């Protein structure tokens, strides 16, 4: 016997917490944009992101890639903490008790509402120890200087520490395709550092995403990324 | 916000509203009383509508996992509540953005289409008992959109053959 009264009381399901017209709010008097939880949001102009790329390249050369990755990793760590707090508060359960599908929905909507593009997660290589993320309309790809390799280091860093936080393992992330190079989306591969880093050489040899995934998944699948 | 009123508000930025615009404004205000009444009925009769629906569902799927049935009922508790608010605001996007862009993956992942199709049928019957035909007409576009979005699509995740 289903008790609707109990289900209504428990309110275990709520709608889209990250719906833009509610999630993003403005305080006109103080000139702030805030999320519905009171956290401050900033709207960055594209030219500012462009300036970060150019300024860093001018000042530190190739090290700018590592700097951007680190910045992304720092961002991802705090983003994971805030995201976990907001989602578990909204759904009334700790993140560990939230279904994977609800987690993914929240993650995708959160990403979209912040204006970072659209993100999809692909678990086809999960049994081999890898998660693939696809990002469409990335702000970082659009504003990056056009070079001969993927340039979304900030997002790669962000994804590595976000999913590192989620899985409780140290993860690394490499980008295998980039919108700045004409690809339809940005592919990112996440996994344990010693396994993912093998792909860096294949990237330099200009292998495509499918080939890299095939080669990666032919490695030993003895260590998995825990859900 | 009421989308019809909102578009009139934007239109009035640089000129006075025309007679036709004012007619729309008037119609919208007139229907508001009816929408509020319908909203109140749905709020006050939520249990009376949904408990028999849930009971029918349990009878129809006696061997189904009770957790899945509960999940389906929770989905439609929410759809009905958000539809009521969308109807009150006269704002289709309210329902779409909060629920309908959000739920299809949940319905598909748990393979709830069959259960929810039956639930929808029972819910229609209960709504007919609780709402007047005029009130039902106000709510209908929102429920139909929910049905079309959630239950008229081929599931992306098929069970293993």
Short mmCIF file of C-alpha atoms in Angstrom, two decimals:
data_model
loop_
_atom_site.label_atom_id
_atom_site.label_comp_id
_atom_site.label_asym_id
_atom_site.label_seq_id
_atom_site.Cartn_x
_atom_site.Cartn_y
_atom_site.Cartn_z
CA UNK A 1 0.00 0.00 0.00
CA UNK A 2 1.50 3.30 -1.08
CA UNK A 3 0.86 6.17 1.32
CA UNK A 4 0.73 9.31 -0.78
CA UNK A 5 0.53 11.37 2.40
CA UNK A 6 3.92 10.00 3.49
CA UNK A 7 5.43 10.51 0.04
CA UNK A 8 4.28 14.13 -0.02
CA UNK A 9 5.69 14.63 3.48
CA UNK A 10 9.05 13.09 2.59
CA UNK A 11 9.22 15.19 -0.57
CA UNK A 12 12.03 13.03 -1.90
CA UNK A 13 11.94 14.44 -5.36
CA UNK A 14 12.08 18.07 -6.29
CA UNK A 15 12.31 19.71 -9.64
CA UNK A 16 15.35 21.14 -11.30
CA UNK A 17 17.22 23.02 -8.56
CA UNK A 18 19.49 24.64 -11.12
CA UNK A 19 16.75 26.12 -13.32
CA UNK A 20 18.31 29.41 -14.51
CA UNK A 21 15.47 31.82 -13.71
CA UNK A 22 15.49 30.75 -10.07
CA UNK A 23 19.06 29.65 -9.52
CA UNK A 24 20.63 32.89 -10.72
CA UNK A 25 19.39 35.91 -8.85
CA UNK A 26 20.45 39.50 -8.77
CA UNK A 27 20.70 41.89 -5.90
CA UNK A 28 20.24 45.16 -7.74
CA UNK A 29 21.08 47.38 -4.80
CA UNK A 30 24.45 45.85 -4.07
CA UNK A 31 25.23 45.04 -7.70
CA UNK A 32 25.70 41.34 -7.04
CA UNK A 33 24.60 38.21 -8.85
CA UNK A 34 24.01 35.32 -6.52
CA UNK A 35 22.88 31.74 -6.70
CA UNK A 36 19.74 30.73 -4.82
CA UNK A 37 21.88 29.67 -1.89
CA UNK A 38 23.42 33.16 -1.57
CA UNK A 39 26.77 32.26 -3.15
CA UNK A 40 28.22 35.04 -5.27
CA UNK A 41 28.42 34.51 -9.04
CA UNK A 42 30.50 36.48 -11.50
CA UNK A 43 29.88 36.97 -15.19
CA UNK A 44 33.24 36.90 -16.98
CA UNK A 45 33.60 38.59 -20.34
CA UNK A 46 35.15 36.38 -23.03
CA UNK A 47 37.86 38.94 -23.58
CA UNK A 48 38.99 38.46 -19.98
CA UNK A 49 39.44 34.70 -20.46
CA UNK A 50 41.26 35.46 -23.69
CA UNK A 51 43.52 37.87 -21.78
CA UNK A 52 44.31 35.16 -19.20
CA UNK A 53 45.46 32.82 -21.98
CA UNK A 54 47.54 35.50 -23.65
CA UNK A 55 48.97 37.02 -20.49
CA UNK A 56 50.04 33.65 -19.14
CA UNK A 57 51.59 32.54 -22.41
CA UNK A 58 53.54 35.77 -22.60
CA UNK A 59 54.77 35.55 -19.01
CA UNK A 60 55.41 31.85 -18.49
CA UNK A 61 55.34 30.31 -21.97
CA UNK A 62 54.52 26.60 -22.10
CA UNK A 63 54.12 26.46 -18.34
CA UNK A 64 50.80 28.29 -18.83
CA UNK A 65 49.21 24.91 -19.59
CA UNK A 66 50.20 23.53 -16.19
CA UNK A 67 49.16 26.78 -14.48
CA UNK A 68 45.70 26.69 -16.10
CA UNK A 69 45.29 22.99 -15.24
CA UNK A 70 46.18 23.75 -11.59
CA UNK A 71 43.74 26.67 -11.51
CA UNK A 72 41.03 24.38 -12.87
CA UNK A 73 41.92 21.71 -10.31
CA UNK A 74 41.61 24.24 -7.49
CA UNK A 75 38.30 25.43 -8.85
CA UNK A 76 37.04 21.84 -9.26
CA UNK A 77 37.87 21.00 -5.65
CA UNK A 78 35.74 23.82 -4.26
CA UNK A 79 33.10 23.34 -6.95
CA UNK A 80 32.71 19.71 -5.89
CA UNK A 81 32.31 20.72 -2.24
CA UNK A 82 29.70 23.39 -3.04
CA UNK A 83 27.89 21.18 -5.52
CA UNK A 84 27.72 18.30 -3.04
CA UNK A 85 26.35 20.63 -0.34
CA UNK A 86 23.74 22.22 -2.58
CA UNK A 87 22.51 19.01 -4.17
CA UNK A 88 22.33 17.01 -0.98
CA UNK A 89 20.54 19.87 0.75
CA UNK A 90 18.08 20.14 -2.11
CA UNK A 91 17.39 16.42 -2.35
CA UNK A 92 17.50 15.95 1.43
CA UNK A 93 20.11 13.18 1.26
CA UNK A 94 23.92 13.01 1.38
CA UNK A 95 25.57 12.78 -2.03
CA UNK A 96 26.53 9.14 -1.39
CA UNK A 97 22.82 8.20 -1.22
CA UNK A 98 21.82 10.02 -4.39
CA UNK A 99 21.20 7.84 -7.45
CA UNK A 100 23.73 8.13 -10.22
CA UNK A 101 21.07 9.35 -12.64
CA UNK A 102 19.96 12.13 -10.28
CA UNK A 103 23.55 13.08 -9.70
CA UNK A 104 24.21 13.28 -13.45
CA UNK A 105 21.07 15.32 -14.06
CA UNK A 106 22.06 17.79 -11.37
CA UNK A 107 25.63 17.99 -12.63
CA UNK A 108 24.57 18.62 -16.24
CA UNK A 109 22.00 21.24 -15.28
CA UNK A 110 24.41 22.98 -12.95
CA UNK A 111 27.03 23.14 -15.69
CA UNK A 112 24.53 24.50 -18.22
CA UNK A 113 23.02 27.11 -15.88
CA UNK A 114 26.45 28.56 -15.11
CA UNK A 115 26.95 29.12 -18.84
CA UNK A 116 29.86 26.67 -19.19
CA UNK A 117 28.25 24.93 -22.18
CA UNK A 118 26.64 21.50 -22.20
CA UNK A 119 28.32 18.51 -20.61
CA UNK A 120 27.62 14.81 -21.16
CA UNK A 121 29.27 11.93 -19.39
CA UNK A 122 29.97 8.68 -21.19
CA UNK A 123 30.50 5.54 -19.12
CA UNK A 124 31.20 3.18 -22.04
CA UNK A 125 34.80 2.78 -20.89
CA UNK A 126 33.96 2.66 -17.21
CA UNK A 127 34.83 -1.04 -16.94
CA UNK A 128 38.25 -0.20 -18.33
CA UNK A 129 38.73 2.44 -15.66
CA UNK A 130 37.91 5.57 -17.67
CA UNK A 131 35.12 8.13 -17.73
CA UNK A 132 34.73 10.28 -20.84
CA UNK A 133 33.23 13.78 -20.61
CA UNK A 134 32.01 15.66 -23.66
CA UNK A 135 31.62 19.42 -23.43
CA UNK A 136 29.83 21.43 -26.11
CA UNK A 137 30.10 25.23 -26.47
CA UNK A 138 32.98 25.54 -24.04
CA UNK A 139 33.89 29.12 -23.16
CA UNK A 140 37.52 28.06 -22.82
CA UNK A 141 37.72 26.46 -26.27
CA UNK A 142 36.06 29.44 -27.90
CA UNK A 143 38.45 31.98 -26.41
CA UNK A 144 41.63 29.94 -26.55
CA UNK A 145 44.33 30.79 -29.05
CA UNK A 146 44.09 28.46 -32.05
CA UNK A 147 47.00 26.09 -31.71
CA UNK A 148 47.67 22.58 -32.88
CA UNK A 149 46.45 20.87 -29.71
CA UNK A 150 43.46 20.92 -27.33
CA UNK A 151 43.53 23.95 -25.06
CA UNK A 152 40.86 23.54 -22.39
CA UNK A 153 43.32 23.02 -19.55
CA UNK A 154 41.07 24.75 -17.02
CA UNK A 155 38.23 22.33 -17.66
CA UNK A 156 40.58 19.33 -17.66
CA UNK A 157 41.85 20.39 -14.23
CA UNK A 158 38.33 21.06 -12.99
CA UNK A 159 37.06 17.65 -14.09
CA UNK A 160 40.07 15.85 -12.57
CA UNK A 161 39.51 17.29 -9.10
CA UNK A 162 35.70 17.23 -9.24
CA UNK A 163 35.63 13.53 -10.04
CA UNK A 164 38.61 12.99 -7.75
CA UNK A 165 36.45 14.37 -4.95
CA UNK A 166 33.54 12.21 -6.00
CA UNK A 167 35.49 8.96 -6.28
CA UNK A 168 37.91 9.64 -3.44
CA UNK A 169 40.84 8.88 -5.77
CA UNK A 170 43.48 11.04 -7.36
CA UNK A 171 42.52 11.30 -11.01
CA UNK A 172 44.06 12.87 -14.06
CA UNK A 173 42.30 14.23 -17.11
CA UNK A 174 43.44 14.76 -20.67
CA UNK A 175 41.60 16.42 -23.51
CA UNK A 176 41.54 14.50 -26.79
CA UNK A 177 39.46 16.74 -29.07
CA UNK A 178 38.87 20.48 -29.04
CA UNK A 179 36.30 22.78 -30.56
CA UNK A 180 39.15 25.22 -31.24
CA UNK A 181 40.55 22.61 -33.66
CA UNK A 182 37.25 22.16 -35.48
CA UNK A 183 35.87 19.21 -33.46
CA UNK A 184 32.13 19.19 -32.72
CA UNK A 185 32.84 18.91 -28.99
CA UNK A 186 35.63 18.71 -26.45
CA UNK A 187 36.39 15.18 -25.28
CA UNK A 188 38.02 14.68 -21.89
CA UNK A 189 39.26 11.34 -20.57
CA UNK A 190 39.41 10.78 -16.82
CA UNK A 191 41.20 7.99 -15.03
CA UNK A 192 44.07 7.10 -12.71
CA UNK A 193 47.09 9.31 -13.54
CA UNK A 194 49.50 6.52 -14.51
CA UNK A 195 46.95 5.08 -16.94
CA UNK A 196 45.62 8.28 -18.51
CA UNK A 197 49.01 9.88 -18.96
CA UNK A 198 49.92 7.14 -21.45
CA UNK A 199 47.59 8.90 -23.87
CA UNK A 200 49.67 12.07 -23.93
CA UNK A 201 52.19 10.52 -26.31
CA UNK A 202 49.40 9.31 -28.62
CA UNK A 203 47.92 12.81 -28.61
CA UNK A 204 51.26 14.25 -29.68
CA UNK A 205 51.30 11.69 -32.49
CA UNK A 206 47.90 13.17 -33.56
CA UNK A 207 45.82 10.06 -32.98
CA UNK A 208 42.08 10.69 -32.85
CA UNK A 209 39.83 10.21 -29.81
CA UNK A 210 38.49 6.80 -30.90
CA UNK A 211 42.00 5.41 -31.43
CA UNK A 212 43.20 6.77 -28.10
CA UNK A 213 40.26 5.21 -26.28
CA UNK A 214 40.83 1.90 -28.00
CA UNK A 215 44.49 1.90 -27.03
CA UNK A 216 43.75 3.00 -23.46
CA UNK A 217 41.12 0.34 -22.98
CA UNK A 218 43.48 -2.35 -24.23
CA UNK A 219 45.66 -1.64 -21.21
CA UNK A 220 45.15 -3.74 -18.12
CA UNK A 221 41.69 -3.15 -16.70
CA UNK A 222 42.73 -4.24 -13.25
CA UNK A 223 42.16 -0.94 -11.47
CA UNK A 224 38.83 0.75 -11.72
CA UNK A 225 37.62 4.18 -10.90
CA UNK A 226 35.23 3.48 -8.08
CA UNK A 227 31.77 4.97 -8.52
CA UNK B 1 5.65 35.40 -14.03
CA UNK B 2 2.55 35.26 -16.19
CA UNK B 3 4.07 35.14 -19.69
CA UNK B 4 1.13 36.89 -21.38
CA UNK B 5 1.42 39.79 -18.95
CA UNK B 6 5.19 39.78 -19.23
CA UNK B 7 5.09 40.17 -23.01
CA UNK B 8 2.64 43.06 -22.64
CA UNK B 9 4.94 44.66 -20.09
CA UNK B 10 7.86 44.47 -22.53
CA UNK B 11 5.68 45.76 -25.37
CA UNK B 12 4.76 48.79 -23.27
CA UNK B 13 8.40 49.85 -22.96
CA UNK B 14 8.19 52.45 -25.70
CA UNK B 15 4.49 52.96 -26.38
CA UNK B 16 1.02 52.76 -24.82
CA UNK B 17 -0.69 49.40 -25.30
CA UNK B 18 -3.13 49.14 -28.21
CA UNK B 19 -6.78 48.17 -27.76
CA UNK B 20 -5.97 44.63 -28.88
CA UNK B 21 -3.18 44.42 -26.29
CA UNK B 22 -5.51 45.72 -23.60
CA UNK B 23 -8.09 43.11 -24.60
CA UNK B 24 -5.46 40.40 -24.08
CA UNK B 25 -4.61 41.96 -20.73
CA UNK B 26 -8.26 41.97 -19.77
CA UNK B 27 -8.77 38.33 -20.83
CA UNK B 28 -5.73 37.27 -18.91
CA UNK B 29 -6.87 39.03 -15.74
CA UNK B 30 -10.34 37.54 -16.15
CA UNK B 31 -9.01 34.00 -16.40
CA UNK B 32 -6.80 34.54 -13.36
CA UNK B 33 -9.69 34.07 -10.91
CA UNK B 34 -10.54 30.74 -12.52
CA UNK B 35 -6.90 29.68 -12.49
CA UNK B 36 -6.57 30.52 -8.80
CA UNK B 37 -9.69 28.52 -8.04
CA UNK B 38 -8.37 25.54 -10.00
CA UNK B 39 -5.04 25.80 -8.21
CA UNK B 40 -6.80 25.84 -4.82
CA UNK B 41 -8.84 22.78 -5.76
CA UNK B 42 -5.74 20.87 -6.82
CA UNK B 43 -3.92 21.89 -3.64
CA UNK B 44 -6.79 20.96 -1.34
CA UNK B 45 -7.65 17.72 -3.13
CA UNK B 46 -4.09 16.53 -3.75
CA UNK B 47 -4.48 13.47 -1.52
CA UNK B 48 -8.02 12.74 -2.70
CA UNK B 49 -6.75 12.71 -6.29
CA UNK B 50 -3.49 10.87 -5.83
CA UNK B 51 -4.22 8.26 -3.13
CA UNK B 52 -6.85 6.39 -5.23
CA UNK B 53 -4.49 6.72 -8.21
CA UNK B 54 -1.71 5.07 -6.20
CA UNK B 55 -4.11 2.37 -4.96
CA UNK B 56 -5.19 1.52 -8.51
CA UNK B 57 -1.56 1.40 -9.54
CA UNK B 58 -0.68 -1.10 -6.79
CA UNK B 59 -3.60 -3.30 -7.89
CA UNK B 60 -2.58 -3.09 -11.54
CA UNK B 61 1.08 -3.96 -10.88
CA UNK B 62 0.90 -6.40 -7.94
CA UNK B 63 4.31 -7.94 -8.66
CA UNK B 64 6.20 -4.73 -9.42
CA UNK B 65 8.89 -3.50 -7.05
CA UNK B 66 7.01 -1.19 -4.61
CA UNK B 67 9.96 1.23 -4.72
CA UNK B 68 9.43 1.71 -8.46
CA UNK B 69 5.72 2.31 -7.96
CA UNK B 70 6.49 4.83 -5.25
CA UNK B 71 9.00 6.55 -7.49
CA UNK B 72 6.38 6.87 -10.23
CA UNK B 73 3.85 8.29 -7.79
CA UNK B 74 6.45 10.79 -6.55
CA UNK B 75 7.08 11.84 -10.15
CA UNK B 76 3.40 12.58 -10.68
CA UNK B 77 2.93 14.27 -7.29
CA UNK B 78 5.54 16.69 -8.56
CA UNK B 79 4.24 16.93 -12.12
CA UNK B 80 0.77 17.76 -10.83
CA UNK B 81 2.10 20.37 -8.41
CA UNK B 82 4.33 22.02 -11.02
CA UNK B 83 1.54 21.84 -13.63
CA UNK B 84 -0.78 23.60 -11.18
CA UNK B 85 1.77 26.37 -10.69
CA UNK B 86 2.47 26.64 -14.44
CA UNK B 87 -1.28 26.92 -15.04
CA UNK B 88 -1.57 29.61 -12.34
CA UNK B 89 1.32 31.55 -13.90
CA UNK B 90 0.12 30.82 -17.41
CA UNK B 91 3.68 29.80 -18.15
CA UNK B 92 4.43 26.61 -20.05
CA UNK B 93 8.18 27.14 -19.66
CA UNK B 94 7.82 26.91 -15.87
CA UNK B 95 6.88 23.24 -16.17
CA UNK B 96 9.30 22.47 -19.00
CA UNK B 97 12.38 23.92 -17.35
CA UNK B 98 11.75 22.57 -13.89
CA UNK B 99 10.40 19.12 -14.64
CA UNK B 100 10.19 18.12 -18.26
CA UNK B 101 13.81 18.77 -19.21
CA UNK B 102 14.74 16.93 -16.09
CA UNK B 103 12.62 13.85 -15.77
CA UNK B 104 12.72 11.88 -19.04
CA UNK B 105 16.12 10.38 -18.16
CA UNK B 106 14.82 9.33 -14.74
CA UNK B 107 11.75 7.66 -16.25
CA UNK B 108 13.89 5.90 -18.83
CA UNK B 109 16.68 4.87 -16.49
CA UNK B 110 14.22 3.15 -14.16
CA UNK B 111 12.09 1.92 -17.09
CA UNK B 112 8.94 3.40 -15.63
CA UNK B 113 7.12 4.11 -18.90
CA UNK B 114 4.56 1.32 -18.58
CA UNK B 115 3.85 2.06 -14.94
CA UNK B 116 3.56 5.80 -15.56
CA UNK B 117 1.35 5.38 -18.63
CA UNK B 118 -1.10 3.45 -16.45
CA UNK B 119 -0.71 5.97 -13.65
CA UNK B 120 -1.51 8.78 -16.10
CA UNK B 121 -4.69 7.00 -17.16
CA UNK B 122 -5.84 6.59 -13.52
CA UNK B 123 -4.88 10.16 -12.73
CA UNK B 124 -7.07 11.44 -15.57
CA UNK B 125 -10.01 9.58 -14.06
CA UNK B 126 -9.40 11.06 -10.62
CA UNK B 127 -8.99 14.56 -11.99
CA UNK B 128 -12.34 14.26 -13.74
CA UNK B 129 -13.90 13.47 -10.35
CA UNK B 130 -12.32 16.43 -8.62
CA UNK B 131 -12.29 19.21 -11.22
CA UNK B 132 -15.01 20.81 -13.29
CA UNK B 133 -14.67 20.42 -17.10
CA UNK B 134 -13.53 24.07 -17.30
CA UNK B 135 -10.90 23.54 -14.63
CA UNK B 136 -9.73 20.36 -16.32
CA UNK B 137 -9.34 22.28 -19.59
CA UNK B 138 -7.08 24.82 -17.87
CA UNK B 139 -4.82 22.06 -16.57
CA UNK B 140 -4.96 19.83 -19.64
CA UNK B 141 -2.26 21.46 -21.82
CA UNK B 142 0.32 21.07 -19.06
CA UNK B 143 -0.48 17.43 -18.29
CA UNK B 144 -0.58 16.62 -21.99
CA UNK B 145 2.82 18.16 -22.44
CA UNK B 146 4.17 16.12 -19.53
CA UNK B 147 2.67 12.98 -21.06
CA UNK B 148 4.12 13.75 -24.49
CA UNK B 149 7.57 14.50 -23.09
CA UNK B 150 7.86 11.65 -20.64
CA UNK B 151 5.76 8.84 -22.01
CA UNK B 152 5.48 9.21 -25.76
CA UNK B 153 9.16 8.72 -26.49
CA UNK B 154 11.08 5.55 -27.21
CA UNK B 155 13.25 4.76 -24.22
CA UNK B 156 16.93 5.45 -24.87
CA UNK B 157 17.97 2.82 -22.37
CA UNK B 158 16.50 -0.51 -23.38
CA UNK B 159 16.63 -3.48 -21.05
CA UNK B 160 19.12 -6.12 -22.10
CA UNK B 161 17.57 -8.64 -24.51
#
